Coordinates of C-alpha atoms and ligand atoms in Angstrom, one line a residue:
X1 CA -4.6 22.5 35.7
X2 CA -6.4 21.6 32.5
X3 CA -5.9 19.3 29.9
X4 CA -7.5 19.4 26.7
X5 CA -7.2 17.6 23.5
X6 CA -8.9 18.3 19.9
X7 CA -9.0 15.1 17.1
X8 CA -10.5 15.8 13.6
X9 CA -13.7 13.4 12.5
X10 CA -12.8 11.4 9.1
X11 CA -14.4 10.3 6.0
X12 CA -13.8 6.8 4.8
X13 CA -13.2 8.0 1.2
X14 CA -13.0 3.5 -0.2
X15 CA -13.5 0.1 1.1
X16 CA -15.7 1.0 4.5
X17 CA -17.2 -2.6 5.7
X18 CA -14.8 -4.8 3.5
X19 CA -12.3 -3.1 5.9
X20 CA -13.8 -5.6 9.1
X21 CA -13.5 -8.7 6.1
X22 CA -9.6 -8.1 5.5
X23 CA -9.5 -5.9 2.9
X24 CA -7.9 -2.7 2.6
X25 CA -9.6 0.9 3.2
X26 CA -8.3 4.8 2.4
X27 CA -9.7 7.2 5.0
X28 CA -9.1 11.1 5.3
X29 CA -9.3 13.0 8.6
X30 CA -11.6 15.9 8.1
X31 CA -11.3 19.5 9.7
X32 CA -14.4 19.4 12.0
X33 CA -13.4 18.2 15.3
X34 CA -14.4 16.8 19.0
X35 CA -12.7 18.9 22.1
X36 CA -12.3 17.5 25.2
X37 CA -11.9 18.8 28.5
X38 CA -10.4 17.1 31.4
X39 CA -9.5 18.7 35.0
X40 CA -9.3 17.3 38.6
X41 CA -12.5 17.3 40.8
X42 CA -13.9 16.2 43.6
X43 CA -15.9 13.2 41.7
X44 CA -16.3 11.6 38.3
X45 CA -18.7 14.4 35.6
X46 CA -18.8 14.1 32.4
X47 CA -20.7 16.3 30.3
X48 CA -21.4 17.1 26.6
X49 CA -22.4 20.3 24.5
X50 CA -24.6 18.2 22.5
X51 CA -28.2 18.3 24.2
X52 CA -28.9 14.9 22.1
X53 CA -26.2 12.9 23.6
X54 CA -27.8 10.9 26.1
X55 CA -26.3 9.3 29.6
X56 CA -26.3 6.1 28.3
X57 CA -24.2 7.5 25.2
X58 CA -21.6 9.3 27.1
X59 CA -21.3 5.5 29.0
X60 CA -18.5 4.1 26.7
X61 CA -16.4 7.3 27.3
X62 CA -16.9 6.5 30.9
X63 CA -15.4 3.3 30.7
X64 CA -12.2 4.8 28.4
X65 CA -11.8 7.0 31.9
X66 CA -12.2 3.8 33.7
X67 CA -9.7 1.8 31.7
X68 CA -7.4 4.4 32.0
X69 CA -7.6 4.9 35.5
X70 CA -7.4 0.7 36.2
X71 CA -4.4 0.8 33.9
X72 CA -2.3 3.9 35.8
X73 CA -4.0 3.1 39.1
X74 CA -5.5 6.6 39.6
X75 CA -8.8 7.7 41.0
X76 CA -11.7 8.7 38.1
X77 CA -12.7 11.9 39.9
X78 CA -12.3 14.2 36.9
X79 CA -14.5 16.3 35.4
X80 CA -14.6 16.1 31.5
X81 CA -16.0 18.4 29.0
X82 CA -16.8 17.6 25.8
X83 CA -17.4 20.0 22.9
X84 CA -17.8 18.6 19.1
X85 CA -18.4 20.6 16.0
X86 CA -19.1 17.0 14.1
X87 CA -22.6 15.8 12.9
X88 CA -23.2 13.1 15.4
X89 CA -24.9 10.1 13.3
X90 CA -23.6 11.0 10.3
X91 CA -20.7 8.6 9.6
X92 CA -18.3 10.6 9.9
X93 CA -16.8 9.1 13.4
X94 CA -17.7 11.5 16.0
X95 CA -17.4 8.9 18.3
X96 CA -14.3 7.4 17.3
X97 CA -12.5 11.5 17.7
X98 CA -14.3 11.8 21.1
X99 CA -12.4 8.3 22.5
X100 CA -9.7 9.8 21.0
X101 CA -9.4 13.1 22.3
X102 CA -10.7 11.9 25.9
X103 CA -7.5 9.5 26.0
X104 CA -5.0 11.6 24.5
X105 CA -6.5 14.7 27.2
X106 CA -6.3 12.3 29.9
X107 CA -2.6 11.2 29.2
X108 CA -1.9 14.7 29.1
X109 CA -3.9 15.9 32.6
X110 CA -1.9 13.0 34.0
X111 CA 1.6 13.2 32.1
X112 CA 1.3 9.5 31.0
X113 CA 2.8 10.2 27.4
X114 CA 0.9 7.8 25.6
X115 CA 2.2 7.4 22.1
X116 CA -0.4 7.3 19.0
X117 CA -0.9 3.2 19.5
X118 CA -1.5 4.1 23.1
X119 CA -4.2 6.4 22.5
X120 CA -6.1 4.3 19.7
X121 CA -6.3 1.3 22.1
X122 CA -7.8 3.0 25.1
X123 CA -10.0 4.8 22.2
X124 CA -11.1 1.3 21.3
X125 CA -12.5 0.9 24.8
X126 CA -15.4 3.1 23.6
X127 CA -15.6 2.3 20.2
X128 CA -16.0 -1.0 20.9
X129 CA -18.6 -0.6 23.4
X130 CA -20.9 1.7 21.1
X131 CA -20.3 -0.4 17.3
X132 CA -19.6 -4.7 18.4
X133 CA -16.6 -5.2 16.5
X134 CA -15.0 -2.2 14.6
X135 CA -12.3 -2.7 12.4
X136 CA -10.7 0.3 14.5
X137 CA -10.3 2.5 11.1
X138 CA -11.6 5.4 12.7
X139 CA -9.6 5.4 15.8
X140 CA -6.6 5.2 13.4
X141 CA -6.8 7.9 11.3
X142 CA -8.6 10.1 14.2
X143 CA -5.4 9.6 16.3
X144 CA -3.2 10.0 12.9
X145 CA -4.5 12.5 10.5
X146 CA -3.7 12.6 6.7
X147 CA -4.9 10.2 4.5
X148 CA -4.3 6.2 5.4
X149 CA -4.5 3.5 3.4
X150 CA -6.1 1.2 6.2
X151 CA -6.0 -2.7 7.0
X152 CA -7.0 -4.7 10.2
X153 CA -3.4 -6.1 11.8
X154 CA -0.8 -4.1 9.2
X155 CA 0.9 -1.2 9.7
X156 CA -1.8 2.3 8.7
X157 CA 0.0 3.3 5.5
X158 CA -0.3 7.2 5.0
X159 CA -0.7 8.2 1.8
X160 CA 1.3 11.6 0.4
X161 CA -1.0 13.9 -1.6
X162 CA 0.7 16.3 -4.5
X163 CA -1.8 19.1 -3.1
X164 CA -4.8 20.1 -1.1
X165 CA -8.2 18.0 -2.5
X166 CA -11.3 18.8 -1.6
X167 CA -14.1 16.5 -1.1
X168 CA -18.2 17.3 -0.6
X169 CA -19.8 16.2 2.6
X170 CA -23.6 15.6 2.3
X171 CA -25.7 14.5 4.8
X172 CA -28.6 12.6 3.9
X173 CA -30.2 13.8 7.0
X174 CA -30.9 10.4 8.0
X175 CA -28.5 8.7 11.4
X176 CA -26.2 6.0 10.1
X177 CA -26.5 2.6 11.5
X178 CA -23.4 1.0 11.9
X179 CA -23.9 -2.2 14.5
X180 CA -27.4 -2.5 12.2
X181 CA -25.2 -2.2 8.7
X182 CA -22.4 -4.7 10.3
X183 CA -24.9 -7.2 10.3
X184 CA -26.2 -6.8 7.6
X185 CA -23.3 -6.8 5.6
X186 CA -22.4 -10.3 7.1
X187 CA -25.4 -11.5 5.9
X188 CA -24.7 -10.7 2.8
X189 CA -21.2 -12.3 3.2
X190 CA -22.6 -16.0 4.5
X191 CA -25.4 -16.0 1.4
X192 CA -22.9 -15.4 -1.0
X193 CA -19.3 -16.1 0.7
X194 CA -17.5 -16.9 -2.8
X195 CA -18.9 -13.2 -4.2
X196 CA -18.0 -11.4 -1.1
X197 CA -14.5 -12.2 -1.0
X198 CA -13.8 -11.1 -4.6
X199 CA -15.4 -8.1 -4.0
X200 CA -13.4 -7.8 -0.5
X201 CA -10.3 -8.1 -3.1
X202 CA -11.4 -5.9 -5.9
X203 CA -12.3 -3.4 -2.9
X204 CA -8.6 -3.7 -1.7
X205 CA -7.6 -3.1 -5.2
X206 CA -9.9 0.1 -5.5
X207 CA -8.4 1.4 -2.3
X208 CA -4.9 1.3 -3.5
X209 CA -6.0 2.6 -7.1
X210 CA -7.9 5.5 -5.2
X211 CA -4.7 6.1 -2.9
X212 CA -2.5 6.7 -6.1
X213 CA -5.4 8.7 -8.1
X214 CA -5.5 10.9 -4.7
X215 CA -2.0 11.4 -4.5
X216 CA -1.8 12.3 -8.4
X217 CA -4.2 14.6 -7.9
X218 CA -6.3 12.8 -10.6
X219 CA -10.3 13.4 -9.8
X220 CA -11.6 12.4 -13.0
X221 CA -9.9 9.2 -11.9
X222 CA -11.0 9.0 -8.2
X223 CA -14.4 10.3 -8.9
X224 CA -15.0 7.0 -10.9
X225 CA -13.6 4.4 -8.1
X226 CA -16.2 6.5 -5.8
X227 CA -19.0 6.2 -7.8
X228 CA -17.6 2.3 -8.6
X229 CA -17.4 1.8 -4.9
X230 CA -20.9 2.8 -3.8
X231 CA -22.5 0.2 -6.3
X232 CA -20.6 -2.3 -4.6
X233 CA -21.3 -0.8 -0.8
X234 CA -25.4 -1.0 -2.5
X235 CA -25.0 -4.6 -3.2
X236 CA -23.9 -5.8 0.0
X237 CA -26.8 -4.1 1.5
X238 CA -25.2 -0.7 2.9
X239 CA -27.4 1.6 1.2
X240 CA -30.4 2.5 0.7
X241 CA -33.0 4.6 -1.7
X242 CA -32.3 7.7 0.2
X243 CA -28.5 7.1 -0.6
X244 CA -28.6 6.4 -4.3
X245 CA -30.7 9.2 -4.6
X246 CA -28.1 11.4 -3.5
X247 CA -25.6 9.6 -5.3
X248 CA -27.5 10.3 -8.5
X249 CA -28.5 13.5 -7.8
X250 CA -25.0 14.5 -7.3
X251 CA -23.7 12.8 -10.1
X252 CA -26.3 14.9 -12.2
X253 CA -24.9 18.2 -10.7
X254 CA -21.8 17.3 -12.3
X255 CA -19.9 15.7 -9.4
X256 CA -17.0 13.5 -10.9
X257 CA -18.0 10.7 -8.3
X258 CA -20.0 10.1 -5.4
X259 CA -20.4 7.3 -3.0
X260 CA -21.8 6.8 0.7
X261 CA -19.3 6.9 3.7
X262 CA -19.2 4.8 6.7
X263 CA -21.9 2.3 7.9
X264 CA -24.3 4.2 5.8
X265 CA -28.6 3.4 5.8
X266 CA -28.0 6.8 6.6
X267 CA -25.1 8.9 7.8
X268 CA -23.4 10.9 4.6
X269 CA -22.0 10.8 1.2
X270 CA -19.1 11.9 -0.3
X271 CA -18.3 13.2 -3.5
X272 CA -15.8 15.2 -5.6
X273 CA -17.0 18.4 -7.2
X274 CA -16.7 19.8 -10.8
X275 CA -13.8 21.8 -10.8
X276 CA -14.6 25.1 -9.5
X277 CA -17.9 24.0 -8.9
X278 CA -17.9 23.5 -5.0
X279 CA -19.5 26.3 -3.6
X280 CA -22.0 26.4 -6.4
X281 CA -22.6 23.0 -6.1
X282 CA -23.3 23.0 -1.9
X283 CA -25.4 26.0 -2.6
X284 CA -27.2 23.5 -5.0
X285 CA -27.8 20.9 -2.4
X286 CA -28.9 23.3 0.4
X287 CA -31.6 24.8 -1.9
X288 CA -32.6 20.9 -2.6
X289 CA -32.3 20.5 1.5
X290 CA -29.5 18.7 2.1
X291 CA -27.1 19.9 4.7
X292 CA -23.0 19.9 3.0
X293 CA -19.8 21.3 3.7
X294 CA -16.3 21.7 1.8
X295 CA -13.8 19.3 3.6
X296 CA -9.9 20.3 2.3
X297 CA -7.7 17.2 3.4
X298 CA -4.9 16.4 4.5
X299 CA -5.6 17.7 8.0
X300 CA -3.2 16.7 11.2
X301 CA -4.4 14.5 13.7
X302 CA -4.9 14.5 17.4
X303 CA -3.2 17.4 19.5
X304 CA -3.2 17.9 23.2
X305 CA -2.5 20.5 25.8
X306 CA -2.2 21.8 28.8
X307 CA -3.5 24.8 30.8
X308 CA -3.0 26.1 34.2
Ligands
MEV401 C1 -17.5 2.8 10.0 O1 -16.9 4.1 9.9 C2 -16.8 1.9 9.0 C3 -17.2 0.5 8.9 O2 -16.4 -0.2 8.0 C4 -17.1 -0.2 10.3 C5 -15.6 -0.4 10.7 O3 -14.7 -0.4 9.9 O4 -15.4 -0.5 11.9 C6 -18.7 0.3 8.5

């Protein structure tokens, strides 16, 4: 018998590092995805499609499977597969849908039936492992899907849109950072503690504004919250030249906002196209070299099943 299990990578569309100070983020899950693989065997292999992906890296999904088997007192002697279509390094949480699709693929190989919370905290095994302290955002709206308005100890709000959106993924064909970012970022925060913690606030506000412009189906409204947003993210010390550059360079395509996503110092940007203008606009970017795709949210979250 095998069990596999597919979860979607994300985008943080607002509020990525604030989100580990308090404040409040809005995520989408994206339609590129990590498969995983799991089926009895005679000893513990674990294997990825991704030639880059070193031993050491595939060591926090080792200890998910570990956790697990502690937890339901079964032996580890399975061999897991994974496959992923996502950008590794580019912030767009290939790690976080890998821990979730190992755990949900595992509870199904062994007919746990872990619910959603299940599955993020046995996720968080990993991600915690590979990024210090995450604000487990990623797990979240891996596990979930949609779009979530996100916040460290409440309840994942998911936010209703009126239609499909579509958001531009570049990639600034430099690896994010994120333990690197984290720190910096609380540097920033200990200079000037009084100035971070009105931003943290004004980013909670911009999250919920961006939430309702989203679900109106407002751009021209969103698109200036993201551009609004990746000043801020500059400020505090997540970006970088390479990253405003794309910002700008966007923004002078015609793009109604643009803003980095994730950790950043590397990883990608987001933006929202002209209307009509996506395709035209990607084709733009590839001739400048940058690699980007077309991302059409909402998109489900984590599915599982199994195969004899
Ligand atoms: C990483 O995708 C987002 C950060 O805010 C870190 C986190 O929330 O764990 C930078």
């Amino acid at each position: 018998m095998r069990a596999s299990a597919e979860a979607p990578c994300k985008a943080i569309i607002t509020g990525e590092h604030f989100v580990v100070h308090g404040a409040w983020a809005l995520v989408a899950a994206l339609g590129k995805k990590v498969k995983v693989d799991v089926e009895q065997a005679d000893r513990f292999q674990l294997r990825s499609d991704r030639r880059s992906i070193s031993r050491a890296a595939l060591a926090p999904a080792e200890s998910v499977v570990e956790t697990m088997a502690h937890e339901f007192s079964f032996k580890p002697n399975l061999r897991i597969q994974i496959s992923s279509e996502v950008p590794d390094g580019a912030g767009l949480g290939s790690s976080a849908s890998t821990m979730v699709a190992l755990a949900a693929a595992i509870s199904r190989l062994k007919s746990l039936g872990l619910g959603r919370r299940e599955v993020i905290d046995f996720a968080m095994v990993g991600e915690k492992e590979i990024h210090g302290h995450p604000s487990g955002i990623d797990v979240n709206i891996c596990a979930t899907g949609g779009v979530l308005l996100f916040k460290m100890g409440a309840r994942p709000k998911q936010v209703r849109l009126s239609g499909q959106a579509t958001l531009l993924i570049v990639q600034s064909g430099r690896k994010r950072q994120t333990r690197k970012l984290i720190d910096r970022v609380a540097t920033t925060k200990s200079r000037y503690p009084g100035l971070f913690e009105g931003l943290a606030e004004s980013a909670s506000e911009v999250s919920r504004m961006a939430a309702d412009r989203l679900s109106a189906g407002d751009t021209e409204g969103l698109g200036r919250l993201l551009t609004f947003n990746h000043a801020v993210l500059s400020f505090i010390g997540a970006s970088n030249e390479r990253l405003d550059g794309l910002v700008d360079t966007l923004l002078s395509l015609g793009c109604k906002g643009a803003k980095l996503t994730g950790a950043g110092g590397g990883g990608s940007v987001i933006a929202l196209a002209a209307e009509g203008k996506e395709k035209s606009t990607i084709s733009e970017l590839k001739r400048r070299g940058f690699d980007a795709f077309e991302a059409k949210i909402p998109v489900g979250g984590v599915r599982s099943w199994l195969r004899p």
